[in-house]
Short mmCIF file of C-alpha atoms in Angstrom, two decimals:
data_model
loop_
_atom_site.label_atom_id
_atom_site.label_comp_id
_atom_site.label_asym_id
_atom_site.label_seq_id
_atom_site.Cartn_x
_atom_site.Cartn_y
_atom_site.Cartn_z
CA MET B 154 28.28 0.65 -1.46
CA ASN B 155 31.19 -1.79 -1.69
CA THR B 156 31.12 -5.18 -3.39
CA LEU B 157 30.91 -7.25 -0.19
CA SER B 158 28.02 -5.16 1.10
CA ILE B 159 26.06 -5.69 -2.13
CA TYR B 160 26.87 -9.39 -2.03
CA LYS B 161 25.76 -9.81 1.58
CA LYS B 162 22.43 -8.16 0.87
CA SER B 163 21.79 -10.12 -2.31
CA ILE B 164 23.01 -13.70 -2.26
CA PHE B 165 20.22 -15.22 -0.17
CA LEU B 166 17.56 -12.97 -1.62
CA LEU B 167 18.60 -14.53 -4.93
CA VAL B 168 17.61 -17.94 -3.57
CA ALA B 169 14.23 -16.57 -2.55
CA VAL B 170 13.69 -14.94 -5.94
CA MET B 171 14.39 -18.19 -7.72
CA PHE B 172 11.28 -19.61 -6.02
CA VAL B 173 8.96 -17.08 -7.60
CA LEU B 174 9.14 -18.10 -11.24
CA THR B 175 5.83 -19.40 -12.53
CA ALA B 176 4.11 -19.18 -15.89
CA SER B 177 1.00 -21.00 -14.70
CA LYS B 178 -2.51 -19.64 -14.84
CA GLY B 179 -4.78 -21.07 -12.15
CA SER B 180 -4.33 -24.72 -11.29
CA THR B 181 -1.45 -26.88 -12.49
CA GLN B 182 -1.22 -30.59 -13.17
CA ASN B 183 1.99 -32.07 -11.78
CA ASN B 184 3.79 -34.27 -14.29
CA VAL B 185 7.47 -33.69 -13.44
CA PHE B 186 8.25 -34.58 -9.82
CA LYS B 187 7.28 -37.03 -7.09
CA ALA B 188 7.38 -37.29 -3.31
CA GLY B 189 10.89 -38.02 -2.11
CA GLU B 190 12.69 -35.78 -4.60
CA LYS B 191 15.62 -33.80 -3.12
CA ILE B 192 17.73 -31.08 -4.79
CA SER B 193 20.64 -29.09 -3.37
CA TYR B 194 22.51 -26.03 -4.64
CA ASP B 195 25.75 -24.16 -4.04
CA LEU B 196 25.63 -20.36 -3.78
CA TYR B 197 28.50 -18.29 -5.17
CA TYR B 198 29.71 -14.77 -5.71
CA ASN B 199 31.65 -14.53 -8.98
CA TRP B 200 33.91 -11.65 -10.05
CA GLY B 201 36.22 -12.50 -12.94
CA LEU B 202 38.42 -15.35 -11.69
CA ILE B 203 37.22 -14.93 -8.09
CA TRP B 204 34.65 -17.44 -6.78
CA ILE B 205 33.37 -17.30 -3.19
CA ASN B 206 31.34 -20.29 -2.04
CA ALA B 207 29.04 -18.82 0.59
CA GLY B 208 26.04 -21.05 1.15
CA ARG B 209 23.73 -23.95 0.39
CA ALA B 210 20.09 -24.27 -0.57
CA ASN B 211 18.06 -27.47 -0.32
CA PHE B 212 14.63 -28.43 -1.68
CA SER B 213 12.51 -31.48 -0.84
CA VAL B 214 9.07 -32.92 -1.57
CA MET B 215 6.96 -35.08 0.77
CA SER B 216 3.42 -36.42 0.67
CA THR B 217 0.96 -35.23 3.32
CA THR B 218 -2.76 -34.64 3.92
CA TYR B 219 -4.34 -31.23 4.41
CA LYS B 220 -8.00 -30.97 5.41
CA GLU B 221 -8.47 -34.59 4.30
CA LYS B 222 -7.09 -33.94 0.80
CA PRO B 223 -3.89 -35.54 -0.58
CA SER B 224 -1.22 -32.83 -0.68
CA TYR B 225 2.47 -32.13 -1.13
CA TYR B 226 4.67 -30.64 1.56
CA LEU B 227 7.28 -28.58 -0.32
CA SER B 228 10.21 -27.24 1.68
CA ALA B 229 13.23 -25.08 0.93
CA THR B 230 16.06 -24.12 3.25
CA GLY B 231 19.04 -21.81 2.79
CA HIS B 232 22.04 -21.32 5.05
CA SER B 233 25.42 -19.65 4.95
CA LEU B 234 28.53 -21.80 5.33
CA LYS B 235 30.32 -21.61 8.68
CA SER B 236 33.28 -19.99 6.90
CA PHE B 237 30.93 -17.21 5.74
CA ASP B 238 28.82 -16.80 8.90
CA LYS B 239 31.06 -14.04 10.27
CA PHE B 240 30.36 -11.98 7.15
CA TYR B 241 26.64 -12.75 6.89
CA PHE B 242 24.76 -15.31 9.02
CA VAL B 243 21.74 -16.95 7.35
CA ARG B 244 19.36 -19.70 8.44
CA ASP B 245 16.17 -19.54 6.35
CA THR B 246 13.30 -22.01 6.10
CA LEU B 247 10.33 -21.89 3.74
CA ALA B 248 7.58 -24.48 3.36
CA THR B 249 4.25 -24.82 1.60
CA ILE B 250 1.37 -27.27 1.50
CA VAL B 251 -0.29 -27.61 -1.93
CA GLU B 252 -3.15 -29.86 -2.96
CA LYS B 253 -2.02 -32.61 -5.32
CA GLU B 254 -5.08 -32.45 -7.58
CA SER B 255 -5.33 -28.68 -8.13
CA PHE B 256 -1.73 -27.79 -7.20
CA LEU B 257 -3.04 -24.69 -5.48
CA PRO B 258 -1.24 -23.53 -2.31
CA LYS B 259 -3.15 -23.81 0.95
CA TYR B 260 -0.58 -22.88 3.58
CA HIS B 261 2.85 -21.23 3.42
CA LYS B 262 5.38 -20.32 6.11
CA ARG B 263 8.65 -18.42 6.00
CA ILE B 264 11.09 -18.25 8.92
CA VAL B 265 14.12 -16.02 8.39
CA ARG B 266 17.29 -15.42 10.44
CA GLU B 267 19.76 -13.15 8.62
CA ASP B 268 22.27 -11.45 10.94
CA SER B 269 20.10 -9.30 13.24
CA TYR B 270 17.02 -9.51 10.99
CA ARG B 271 14.22 -11.85 12.05
CA ALA B 272 10.91 -12.60 10.32
CA LYS B 273 8.15 -15.16 10.49
CA ASP B 274 5.35 -15.11 7.92
CA GLU B 275 2.37 -17.43 7.53
CA TYR B 276 -0.18 -17.39 4.69
CA TRP B 277 -3.48 -19.28 4.46
CA PHE B 278 -5.02 -19.50 0.97
CA ARG B 279 -8.75 -20.09 0.40
CA ASP B 280 -10.50 -20.27 -2.98
CA ILE B 281 -13.72 -18.22 -2.86
CA GLY B 282 -14.80 -18.73 -6.48
CA GLN B 283 -15.10 -16.34 -9.44
CA ASN B 284 -11.32 -16.59 -9.96
CA LYS B 285 -10.62 -15.08 -6.56
CA THR B 286 -8.64 -16.28 -3.53
CA THR B 287 -8.43 -14.87 -0.04
CA VAL B 288 -5.00 -14.90 1.60
CA THR B 289 -4.85 -14.43 5.37
CA THR B 290 -1.38 -13.25 6.41
CA HIS B 291 0.31 -13.32 9.83
CA CYS B 292 3.62 -11.45 9.71
CA HIS B 293 5.98 -11.14 12.69
CA ARG B 294 8.71 -8.48 12.77
CA LYS B 295 10.66 -6.61 15.45
CA LYS B 296 8.28 -3.71 14.88
CA GLY B 297 5.31 -5.91 15.78
CA PHE B 298 2.75 -8.44 14.55
CA ASN B 299 0.44 -7.78 11.61
CA ILE B 300 -2.68 -9.72 10.54
CA ASP B 301 -4.42 -9.05 7.24
CA THR B 302 -6.79 -10.74 4.80
CA LEU B 303 -6.36 -9.99 1.10
CA THR B 304 -8.64 -10.79 -1.85
CA LEU B 305 -6.42 -11.63 -4.83
CA ASN B 306 -6.57 -13.36 -8.21
CA ASN B 307 -6.61 -17.14 -7.88
CA ASN B 308 -3.39 -17.55 -9.87
CA VAL B 309 -1.36 -15.86 -7.12
CA THR B 310 1.25 -18.12 -5.57
CA ASP B 311 3.82 -18.18 -2.80
CA LEU B 312 7.60 -18.43 -3.07
CA VAL B 313 7.93 -22.20 -2.77
CA THR B 314 4.99 -23.38 -4.86
CA ALA B 315 6.10 -21.26 -7.77
CA ILE B 316 9.34 -23.05 -8.61
CA TYR B 317 7.48 -26.35 -8.82
CA LYS B 318 4.87 -24.74 -11.05
CA ILE B 319 7.41 -23.51 -13.56
CA ARG B 320 8.73 -27.04 -13.90
CA ASN B 321 5.24 -28.07 -15.05
CA SER B 322 4.90 -25.21 -17.54
CA ASN B 323 4.60 -26.00 -21.24
CA PHE B 324 7.23 -24.13 -23.27
CA LYS B 325 6.50 -25.92 -26.55
CA GLY B 326 5.37 -23.55 -29.26
CA LEU B 327 6.70 -20.45 -27.52
CA LYS B 328 8.69 -18.04 -29.65
CA LYS B 329 11.98 -16.60 -28.45
CA ASN B 330 11.45 -13.49 -26.29
CA GLU B 331 7.76 -14.31 -25.80
CA SER B 332 6.62 -13.49 -22.25
CA LEU B 333 4.19 -15.24 -19.90
CA PRO B 334 2.50 -13.61 -16.86
CA PHE B 335 2.90 -14.67 -13.23
CA SER B 336 1.68 -13.33 -9.89
CA ILE B 337 3.19 -13.66 -6.42
CA ILE B 338 2.66 -12.60 -2.84
CA ILE B 339 5.91 -12.11 -0.94
CA ASP B 340 7.14 -10.97 2.47
CA ASP B 341 4.80 -8.61 4.38
CA ASP B 342 4.03 -6.30 1.44
CA ASP B 343 0.32 -7.22 1.56
CA GLU B 344 -0.08 -6.98 -2.18
CA GLN B 345 -0.01 -9.06 -5.34
CA PHE B 346 2.86 -8.47 -7.76
CA ASN B 347 1.95 -9.06 -11.42
CA LEU B 348 5.15 -9.76 -13.33
CA SER B 349 6.25 -11.73 -16.39
CA LEU B 350 8.61 -14.50 -17.45
CA LYS B 351 10.45 -14.32 -20.79
CA TYR B 352 11.35 -17.44 -22.80
CA LEU B 353 14.84 -17.11 -24.31
CA GLY B 354 15.09 -20.42 -26.15
CA LYS B 355 17.41 -23.36 -25.48
CA GLU B 356 21.08 -23.38 -24.56
CA LYS B 357 23.89 -25.70 -23.45
CA ILE B 358 25.52 -24.50 -20.23
CA LYS B 359 28.56 -25.53 -18.18
CA LEU B 360 28.58 -25.25 -14.39
CA HIS B 361 31.54 -24.34 -12.19
CA ASN B 362 32.03 -28.05 -11.40
CA GLY B 363 32.48 -28.82 -15.11
CA ARG B 364 29.12 -30.52 -15.66
CA LYS B 365 27.21 -29.60 -18.82
CA TYR B 366 23.45 -29.59 -19.40
CA ASN B 367 20.90 -29.05 -22.16
CA CYS B 368 18.66 -26.29 -20.81
CA ILE B 369 15.70 -24.02 -21.36
CA LYS B 370 16.71 -20.40 -20.79
CA LEU B 371 14.35 -17.99 -18.99
CA ARG B 372 14.39 -14.42 -17.73
CA PRO B 373 12.00 -13.37 -14.94
CA GLN B 374 10.92 -9.79 -14.41
CA LEU B 375 12.28 -8.74 -11.00
CA ILE B 376 10.83 -6.47 -8.35
CA THR B 377 13.31 -3.62 -8.41
CA GLY B 378 14.48 -1.84 -5.28
CA SER B 379 17.49 -1.66 -3.02
CA VAL B 380 18.99 -4.93 -4.34
CA PHE B 381 17.83 -5.34 -7.93
CA LYS B 382 18.11 -2.12 -9.94
CA ASP B 383 17.29 -3.76 -13.30
CA GLU B 384 14.14 -5.85 -13.72
CA ASP B 385 15.95 -7.93 -16.41
CA ALA B 386 19.09 -8.64 -14.34
CA MET B 387 18.41 -12.35 -13.74
CA THR B 388 18.66 -15.41 -16.00
CA VAL B 389 17.51 -18.94 -15.13
CA TRP B 390 18.37 -22.25 -16.81
CA ILE B 391 16.23 -25.38 -16.28
CA THR B 392 16.95 -28.81 -17.75
CA ASP B 393 15.40 -29.56 -21.12
CA ASP B 394 14.08 -32.96 -20.05
CA LYS B 395 10.99 -34.35 -18.32
CA ASN B 396 12.25 -33.36 -14.84
CA ARG B 397 12.79 -29.64 -15.59
CA ILE B 398 15.36 -29.21 -12.81
CA PRO B 399 16.71 -25.65 -12.30
CA VAL B 400 20.48 -26.02 -12.73
CA MET B 401 21.74 -22.43 -12.66
CA ILE B 402 20.56 -18.93 -11.81
CA GLU B 403 22.66 -15.85 -12.45
CA THR B 404 21.99 -12.23 -11.60
CA LYS B 405 24.21 -9.26 -12.31
CA ILE B 406 25.08 -6.76 -9.60
CA ARG B 407 27.24 -3.64 -9.75
CA VAL B 408 30.43 -5.67 -9.52
CA GLY B 409 30.39 -9.30 -10.69
CA SER B 410 27.43 -11.65 -10.41
CA LEU B 411 25.64 -13.94 -8.00
CA LYS B 412 25.16 -17.57 -9.01
CA VAL B 413 23.17 -20.55 -7.76
CA MET B 414 24.39 -23.87 -9.19
CA LEU B 415 23.05 -27.39 -8.96
CA LYS B 416 25.00 -29.55 -6.51
CA SER B 417 23.00 -32.79 -6.38
CA VAL B 418 19.60 -34.25 -7.20
CA SER B 419 18.01 -37.55 -6.13
CA ASN B 420 14.81 -39.55 -6.47
CA THR B 421 13.53 -37.74 -9.56
CA LYS B 422 10.33 -38.95 -11.21
CA TYR B 423 12.14 -39.68 -14.50
CA PRO B 424 15.79 -40.68 -15.15
CA PHE B 425 17.90 -37.53 -14.83
CA ASN B 426 19.53 -37.55 -18.26
CA ALA B 427 19.94 -33.86 -19.10
CA GLU B 428 23.68 -33.88 -18.37
CA ILE B 429 25.88 -33.89 -21.46
CA LYS B 430 28.57 -36.54 -21.14
#
């Protein structure tokens, strides 16, 4: 498989994978973000001195009400740049409703357009007690429409909720290389993946735009397959401040690496002061 082929199959999956990082067990108390926050990212392929800017990813938080309970509406979108559309066309949208008090997901949708591939997934989460949750899934593919109801552990999360959970995780007292468990449900696999997140300490990093940040360094265990051959191939850096903003994600492929880098952030709950001047 040539470099471009690997890149085309990986770059936007990388954005999806970055959503699934959570070290939370059960419910989470939100202390790091507020409604109105917006974050955007640039997506790159990097090989030595070669940088290809191929896409954008955007995240936003809004307040809403779900079944008469105050909730957050968390959304994430990813798209290829027009200059890259002829190589690989992407228009992806993911969104989740989570209760503000418990921070447990209640509804998740995923709409994907990637070249000829189309998918629409919807999940409904319902706590049934005894640390169990039922997840009703509606998954649309070219091959047909599938409905299922799964009984899973109540710490399972969807792609979008997870990135906001990791920002609320407490890394104080963790030793370097210590791992924390996380569980996700993804795509139409109809199963819960039990993985782990490794704490790698703190590090100063410099982005492609020259900006520098004090960060917490993490390594998620990946689901290996056609794209990710090594479960330790990805590294994530989040700001070492009260906002815990993800600023860079890097994953190695056979030739070069794929990178997601912070482009802009606005309306954070606390002053965004992680940048090193």
